[in-house]
XYZ file of C-alpha atoms in Angstrom:
524
model
C 219.104 238.476 -32.318
C 217.831 240.306 -29.348
C 213.947 240.438 -28.067
C 212.437 243.910 -26.462
C 210.708 243.381 -23.442
C 207.676 245.291 -21.439
C 206.458 244.459 -18.034
C 203.087 244.200 -16.946
C 201.887 244.053 -13.074
C 199.828 241.293 -12.817
C 198.103 240.472 -9.191
C 197.300 236.405 -9.120
C 194.945 234.692 -6.863
C 197.418 232.076 -5.216
C 195.533 230.364 -3.036
C 192.201 231.025 -0.107
C 191.597 229.417 2.814
C 189.299 229.446 6.167
C 190.508 229.447 9.427
C 188.433 229.275 12.831
C 189.182 230.612 16.057
C 187.509 229.746 19.517
C 187.158 232.443 21.977
C 186.074 231.388 25.245
C 186.835 234.006 27.958
C 184.790 235.422 31.471
C 183.862 239.566 31.155
C 183.507 240.906 34.514
C 181.179 243.645 35.349
C 183.245 247.117 36.381
C 182.998 248.286 39.629
C 181.162 251.445 38.565
C 178.219 249.228 36.720
C 175.297 247.533 38.602
C 174.498 244.007 39.004
C 173.632 241.795 35.431
C 170.039 240.174 35.937
C 169.193 239.873 32.501
C 170.947 240.576 28.709
C 168.889 242.485 26.396
C 171.536 242.922 23.546
C 175.241 242.071 22.760
C 177.359 242.476 19.911
C 180.626 241.928 18.670
C 182.945 243.242 16.518
C 186.247 241.940 14.989
C 189.081 244.661 14.005
C 192.127 243.500 12.714
C 194.758 245.850 13.131
C 198.364 244.300 11.697
C 198.808 241.682 9.198
C 202.266 239.842 8.350
C 203.164 236.886 5.614
C 205.795 235.045 6.501
C 206.466 231.998 4.674
C 203.926 229.556 5.063
C 202.420 231.201 8.042
C 199.914 234.252 8.726
C 200.650 236.615 11.588
C 197.484 238.783 12.481
C 196.896 241.047 15.693
C 193.913 242.949 16.375
C 190.930 243.065 19.306
C 187.290 241.352 19.371
C 184.978 244.199 21.150
C 182.079 242.451 22.885
C 179.537 245.113 24.057
C 176.465 244.227 26.550
C 173.494 246.200 26.962
C 171.693 244.174 29.970
C 168.907 244.759 32.541
C 170.226 245.270 36.153
C 169.312 244.920 40.056
C 169.579 248.126 40.526
C 165.838 250.235 40.631
C 167.665 253.465 40.086
C 170.092 252.271 37.069
C 167.454 249.953 35.690
C 169.421 249.798 32.280
C 172.865 249.151 31.887
C 175.547 248.329 29.830
C 179.430 247.483 29.341
C 182.164 246.465 27.007
C 185.539 244.872 27.567
C 188.265 244.562 24.276
C 189.515 240.491 23.838
C 193.229 240.785 22.309
C 193.755 238.553 19.056
C 196.989 237.263 18.016
C 196.845 234.368 15.808
C 199.392 232.334 13.527
C 198.204 230.677 11.275
C 199.533 227.972 8.887
C 199.080 229.355 4.931
C 201.037 226.282 3.039
C 202.390 228.220 -0.078
C 202.480 231.848 1.258
C 205.348 233.625 0.886
C 206.641 236.773 2.652
C 206.141 238.858 -0.599
C 202.629 237.917 -0.889
C 199.796 240.310 -0.015
C 197.115 239.021 2.406
C 193.539 239.910 2.679
C 191.778 238.940 5.588
C 188.227 239.223 6.567
C 186.276 238.386 9.690
C 182.665 236.984 10.336
C 181.281 236.557 13.561
C 179.620 232.845 13.341
C 178.494 232.737 16.550
C 178.449 234.949 20.323
C 176.992 233.634 23.332
C 176.833 235.667 26.705
C 176.061 234.223 29.751
C 175.468 235.484 33.299
C 177.789 233.247 35.351
C 177.257 235.237 38.306
C 175.263 239.037 38.691
C 179.342 240.356 38.449
C 180.213 238.111 35.798
C 179.026 236.746 32.338
C 180.634 234.449 29.816
C 182.007 235.130 26.121
C 182.061 232.273 24.053
C 182.447 233.378 19.971
C 183.382 231.605 17.141
C 185.427 233.514 14.355
C 185.569 232.707 10.673
C 188.913 234.328 8.849
C 188.616 234.283 5.326
C 192.232 234.654 3.661
C 192.907 235.159 0.122
C 197.277 235.208 -0.799
C 197.740 236.933 -3.680
C 201.431 237.170 -5.578
C 202.038 240.309 -7.137
C 204.553 240.013 -10.240
C 205.549 241.324 -13.457
C 205.200 239.955 -16.513
C 207.776 240.213 -19.328
C 206.073 240.580 -22.332
C 207.729 240.312 -25.695
C 206.785 243.525 -27.785
C 209.438 243.519 -30.760
C 212.959 242.998 -31.629
C 215.498 245.145 -31.639
C 216.856 244.815 -35.436
C 214.239 244.139 -37.849
C 216.850 243.871 -41.157
C 214.899 240.927 -43.383
C 212.610 240.471 -40.727
C 209.092 239.709 -40.768
C 207.142 240.342 -37.831
C 203.689 239.454 -37.061
C 201.924 241.363 -33.782
C 198.993 240.460 -32.248
C 196.636 243.014 -29.837
C 195.614 241.095 -26.980
C 193.429 242.610 -24.284
C 195.242 242.666 -21.175
C 194.606 244.369 -17.589
C 197.548 245.656 -15.297
C 196.797 246.159 -11.624
C 197.622 249.505 -10.785
C 197.058 249.973 -7.302
C 196.622 246.701 -4.119
C 196.820 248.690 -0.549
C 194.791 249.611 2.251
C 193.776 253.119 3.539
C 191.268 254.858 6.053
C 189.460 257.924 6.272
C 188.533 259.342 8.940
C 184.995 260.934 9.584
C 183.953 263.194 12.231
C 181.088 265.056 12.335
C 178.829 266.681 15.925
C 175.252 266.126 15.997
C 172.630 267.522 19.026
C 169.364 266.555 20.799
C 166.224 268.670 19.363
C 164.244 270.696 21.601
C 162.249 268.699 23.961
C 164.375 266.211 24.608
C 166.348 265.695 28.246
C 169.816 266.289 28.611
C 172.679 263.153 28.366
C 173.450 261.820 31.586
C 175.248 258.907 29.835
C 175.080 256.950 26.378
C 173.659 252.979 27.328
C 174.055 252.029 23.623
C 174.916 253.171 20.304
C 174.733 251.665 16.578
C 176.997 253.060 14.005
C 176.007 251.796 10.351
C 177.132 252.970 6.938
C 174.404 253.617 4.259
C 175.082 254.050 0.524
C 178.513 254.921 0.244
C 179.837 255.516 -3.290
C 183.641 256.190 -3.910
C 184.693 257.678 -7.254
C 188.528 257.498 -8.483
C 189.775 260.923 -9.559
C 193.078 262.285 -10.935
C 195.460 261.734 -7.687
C 192.741 261.225 -5.293
C 189.216 259.334 -4.381
C 186.063 261.075 -3.993
C 184.131 259.702 -0.861
C 180.252 260.143 -0.174
C 177.664 258.455 1.937
C 175.939 258.557 5.227
C 176.581 257.271 8.400
C 173.061 256.061 10.449
C 173.759 256.956 13.778
C 171.393 255.994 17.061
C 171.775 256.473 20.552
C 169.853 255.325 23.738
C 170.550 257.087 26.534
C 170.068 257.797 30.292
C 168.580 261.282 30.442
C 169.636 263.754 33.298
C 165.946 263.953 34.408
C 162.201 263.253 33.770
C 159.672 260.994 34.096
C 161.095 258.461 31.336
C 165.123 258.243 32.494
C 165.935 256.110 29.157
C 165.893 258.198 25.666
C 166.840 257.645 22.421
C 167.603 259.052 19.049
C 169.041 258.740 15.835
C 170.249 260.963 13.099
C 171.095 260.385 8.965
C 174.799 262.013 9.020
C 175.687 262.410 5.281
C 179.626 263.012 4.180
C 181.828 264.141 1.524
C 185.432 263.792 1.817
C 188.123 263.660 -0.845
C 191.291 261.292 0.012
C 194.894 261.805 -1.093
C 195.959 258.921 -3.482
C 198.700 258.988 -6.031
C 197.901 255.487 -7.771
C 194.522 257.337 -8.660
C 193.165 258.153 -12.371
C 189.598 258.367 -13.829
C 190.586 256.019 -16.734
C 191.164 253.607 -14.209
C 188.392 250.445 -13.228
C 188.071 250.664 -9.418
C 187.288 247.782 -6.954
C 186.696 249.164 -3.586
C 185.882 247.732 -0.610
C 184.384 249.975 2.449
C 184.178 248.523 5.981
C 183.286 250.413 9.210
C 186.321 250.263 11.592
C 186.546 251.570 14.775
C 183.897 254.239 15.746
C 183.090 255.702 18.976
C 180.997 258.609 20.046
C 181.516 260.910 23.059
C 179.105 263.452 24.531
C 180.239 267.031 24.244
C 178.460 270.080 25.766
C 176.690 272.107 23.341
C 176.857 276.210 22.982
C 174.942 277.041 26.121
C 177.462 274.376 28.157
C 174.562 271.899 28.242
C 175.072 267.838 27.547
C 173.201 267.615 24.040
C 175.451 267.289 21.454
C 176.872 264.113 20.193
C 180.532 263.845 18.966
C 180.817 260.792 16.426
C 184.360 259.655 14.875
C 184.223 256.871 12.330
C 187.461 255.271 10.503
C 186.327 253.729 6.830
C 189.076 250.792 6.356
C 189.302 250.654 2.698
C 190.546 247.865 0.454
C 191.784 249.598 -2.851
C 192.183 248.213 -6.415
C 192.243 249.559 -9.330
C 192.772 248.207 -13.103
C 193.985 249.603 -16.331
C 192.703 247.622 -19.246
C 194.185 248.268 -22.504
C 195.729 246.142 -25.699
C 199.394 246.133 -26.626
C 200.862 244.871 -29.674
C 203.085 241.384 -28.914
C 205.270 239.934 -31.197
C 203.795 236.860 -31.968
C 205.297 234.935 -34.736
C 208.681 236.184 -36.864
C 210.821 234.678 -39.707
C 213.508 235.818 -42.448
C 213.454 234.807 -46.133
C 217.335 235.169 -46.549
C 218.232 233.054 -43.032
C 215.803 230.890 -40.925
C 214.738 231.885 -37.314
C 214.923 229.293 -34.583
C 212.085 230.821 -31.996
C 212.380 229.979 -28.078
C 209.011 230.591 -26.380
C 207.676 230.637 -22.750
C 204.510 230.650 -20.943
C 203.025 233.710 -19.205
C 199.886 233.502 -16.846
C 197.927 236.661 -15.708
C 194.355 237.094 -15.348
C 192.255 239.555 -17.562
C 188.885 241.737 -15.930
C 186.500 240.926 -17.348
C 182.998 242.026 -15.912
C 182.384 244.197 -13.016
C 178.319 244.478 -11.238
C 177.208 245.825 -8.716
C 173.503 244.680 -8.489
C 171.291 245.562 -5.245
C 168.212 243.497 -4.247
C 165.237 244.469 -1.810
C 164.548 241.667 1.158
C 161.905 241.883 3.356
C 160.364 239.433 6.172
C 157.786 239.831 8.543
C 158.907 238.075 12.390
C 157.163 237.477 15.673
C 158.399 239.976 18.100
C 157.924 237.381 21.237
C 157.127 233.858 20.414
C 153.677 232.923 22.494
C 153.642 236.027 24.058
C 150.781 238.966 23.359
C 151.260 242.707 23.317
C 154.529 243.111 23.599
C 155.807 245.304 21.048
C 154.970 248.590 21.151
C 157.785 250.200 19.184
C 160.975 249.724 16.908
C 164.052 251.584 18.318
C 166.711 250.061 15.827
C 167.866 247.717 13.217
C 171.528 246.885 12.573
C 172.575 244.087 10.836
C 175.148 242.812 8.125
C 174.983 240.967 4.687
C 176.926 237.135 4.138
C 177.163 235.746 0.843
C 176.653 232.119 1.416
C 176.999 230.550 -1.749
C 177.360 231.183 -5.591
C 177.267 229.483 -8.621
C 177.110 230.179 -12.712
C 173.897 229.940 -14.080
C 172.553 230.124 -17.604
C 172.229 234.179 -17.342
C 175.096 234.985 -14.411
C 175.772 234.319 -11.445
C 173.319 232.656 -8.874
C 174.171 234.223 -5.336
C 172.348 232.946 -1.534
C 173.083 234.880 1.390
C 171.854 236.081 4.970
C 171.051 238.995 6.207
C 171.778 239.335 9.981
C 169.809 241.735 11.590
C 169.761 242.646 15.636
C 166.327 244.522 16.393
C 165.890 246.755 19.654
C 162.504 247.500 20.574
C 159.959 248.360 23.320
C 158.344 246.180 24.903
C 155.076 246.681 27.022
C 156.482 245.297 29.944
C 157.513 247.750 33.066
C 160.218 244.843 33.972
C 161.775 244.662 30.539
C 160.696 247.600 28.757
C 163.802 247.569 26.392
C 163.993 244.216 24.675
C 165.842 243.044 21.469
C 165.635 239.943 18.812
C 167.582 238.442 16.341
C 166.360 237.646 13.142
C 167.940 235.802 10.053
C 166.804 236.342 6.442
C 167.639 234.697 3.584
C 167.749 235.944 0.090
C 168.595 234.636 -3.238
C 169.425 237.083 -6.304
C 170.736 236.243 -10.009
C 173.300 239.070 -11.053
C 173.105 239.360 -14.539
C 176.424 238.699 -16.233
C 177.033 237.431 -20.292
C 178.697 234.218 -20.939
C 180.350 233.552 -17.749
C 182.486 230.450 -17.931
C 183.087 227.844 -15.786
C 186.631 228.917 -15.684
C 185.916 232.308 -14.744
C 187.120 233.698 -11.130
C 184.761 235.739 -9.056
C 185.071 238.101 -6.167
C 181.785 238.500 -4.288
C 181.062 240.611 -1.144
C 177.534 241.155 0.357
C 177.325 244.763 1.253
C 173.586 245.708 3.593
C 173.020 249.684 2.109
C 169.574 250.082 4.030
C 167.865 248.966 6.718
C 165.205 249.325 8.810
C 161.982 247.684 11.579
C 158.139 248.722 11.355
C 155.613 247.460 13.848
C 152.936 245.347 11.913
C 150.692 244.594 14.750
C 151.565 244.061 18.809
C 153.296 240.977 18.430
C 154.524 241.345 14.513
C 157.407 243.293 12.846
C 158.792 243.449 9.375
C 161.949 244.364 8.486
C 162.691 245.907 4.837
C 166.533 245.689 3.513
C 168.418 246.223 0.891
C 171.499 243.961 -0.216
C 174.441 245.391 -2.009
C 175.752 242.858 -4.145
C 179.273 243.405 -5.350
C 180.810 241.280 -8.157
C 183.848 241.735 -10.221
C 185.110 238.951 -12.231
C 188.371 237.684 -13.685
C 189.599 234.940 -16.843
C 192.762 233.317 -16.271
C 194.773 233.623 -19.331
C 198.068 232.127 -20.825
C 200.074 233.087 -23.542
C 203.254 232.288 -25.074
C 205.991 235.015 -25.465
C 209.047 234.915 -27.696
C 212.256 234.949 -25.325
C 215.109 234.142 -27.467
C 215.789 234.091 -31.670
C 218.699 231.659 -33.167
C 219.561 232.600 -36.824
C 220.756 229.380 -38.967
C 221.869 229.704 -42.422
C 219.904 227.764 -45.121
C 221.154 225.073 -46.995
C 221.127 224.926 -50.679
C 218.738 221.797 -50.291
C 216.379 223.835 -48.198
C 216.677 226.825 -50.822
C 216.383 224.300 -53.810
C 213.072 222.793 -52.276
C 211.548 226.459 -52.597
C 210.121 227.205 -55.738
C 210.620 230.568 -57.437
C 207.110 230.852 -58.817
C 204.205 228.731 -57.875
C 200.161 229.210 -58.060
C 198.871 227.999 -54.696
C 195.178 227.083 -53.848
C 194.227 228.259 -50.269
C 192.880 225.547 -47.910
C 190.726 226.182 -44.991
C 192.362 227.691 -42.062
C 195.197 229.541 -44.439
C 196.385 232.987 -43.260
C 198.739 235.615 -45.807
C 201.337 234.926 -43.158
C 201.340 230.926 -42.957
C 201.373 231.386 -46.535
C 204.111 234.037 -47.335
C 206.554 232.402 -44.677
C 206.081 229.001 -45.466
C 206.332 229.709 -49.329
C 209.452 232.369 -48.833
C 207.967 235.539 -49.706
C 206.202 238.687 -47.674
C 202.680 239.225 -47.450
C 203.229 242.986 -49.312
C 205.060 240.982 -52.493
C 201.701 238.927 -52.174
C 199.465 241.949 -52.560
C 201.612 243.104 -54.971
C 200.792 240.599 -58.056
C 197.436 239.367 -56.607
C 194.505 242.377 -56.929
C 192.327 242.556 -53.635
C 193.896 240.132 -51.922
C 192.623 240.476 -48.236
C 191.456 238.341 -45.319
C 189.610 236.453 -44.545
C 190.940 233.408 -47.512
C 188.205 231.601 -49.065
C 188.874 228.362 -49.392
C 189.969 227.509 -53.352
C 190.798 230.865 -54.055
C 194.059 231.015 -56.598
C 197.040 233.148 -55.298
C 200.373 233.954 -57.478
C 203.471 233.565 -55.285
C 206.758 234.911 -56.321
C 209.481 233.570 -53.871
C 211.660 236.850 -52.154
C 214.786 235.545 -50.754
C 217.607 238.010 -51.412
C 221.112 237.931 -49.664
C 221.150 234.647 -48.694
C 222.682 233.831 -45.559
C 224.274 230.086 -46.338
């Protein structure tokens, strides 16, 4: 007897691993740049361009962009900048990985230290943590029925199941042009810029994704002329885009992560030919996952009244998506701009940062998270020798993401997103940082079910038939079901209901049932 099967696509996390690399390089000052006297601010960005999964290994290729804003020794150009791209290509041992697996890799910059070796050379030392998650995409075979149901009774169960419909990466490009307001001098050179995503929202539509949010752009620039050669301005640039996506459907549950990829700003002439426009181009790196929740009737048990059926079963394993919560929490902290120095803080120019979830655990009412917000504050100081200064600030936070009935066996994917951040002057040497951290949690429950793979038909012996009474009365015991009683006594649920009025489940202990054997056309 042949069973009918249906394949369900499932993604199961196989393994996770953290790999640390240390980068220790020199960075020469370009010939067109003045000598370095003091570092104002530095930034490091890791961009992953290619991931290749091999047997027990992972090959990763990308780049590490280092940018430096510094005070120079040139009185004509007091503030300057430079940047350098360091290539990254690493082979990482990941035991258990196979070429058919899917790898997700994120990078955290644990430490970036810029040291001045001499006026024309800086040392760059950084520790980068790569977080690797290897998933196995496979089709699990679910038994949905049998081809011939003659004289066969079937028991079906319709459990909740989750099928992964989409698991891929894509990019979305955003281009915009902004202009300096009247009163601001023309741009000679962009010294420093900060590009941050804010309040990004992605909705799944039929065959496309609707993407909206805003880009916060801050620019520090060298003016063409004027009493104050260093100028600055910022813009909040809203965007609304649509991205074609053949797998997208409105009824799917999306789990989409958005990261800021490569980005650049370029000086452009305005309508009058003056260097007052800035063209911004940003790449959004999209990690796209989408799930379909459904219930499917599965064949759980079967028997025949005219022959014996021997069932061979095997387990299948998959994960069900059981909860999703996008929480936000407000975080604030006051800090001194410069310890021991007075009257230094005049104005906050820009604050940029990122959120890192350091730890989480299951609590009574949900998931308790602990995280850090890493901030870089750029500000104007009351110091003629160093008018632009910066400060690094780390803000810890805790937040309980409310989720009912979380089990220890559940698996969580959790990520932090910086939704908003800003800095405000409190007094001459104190500033307050206010931020909104997004905590995105998706939970999965591991499932194991046994599927009927083969059915062997075995004739009854005369002795076995004689042991089944033709007519009997049965007293219900705790845990009995109509199916179990009918299967054991060689009848059917329909026949039981025919001779027992108002027979429904759940059955009550002590309930009396009249049973009539239903065994015709016996195979002996």
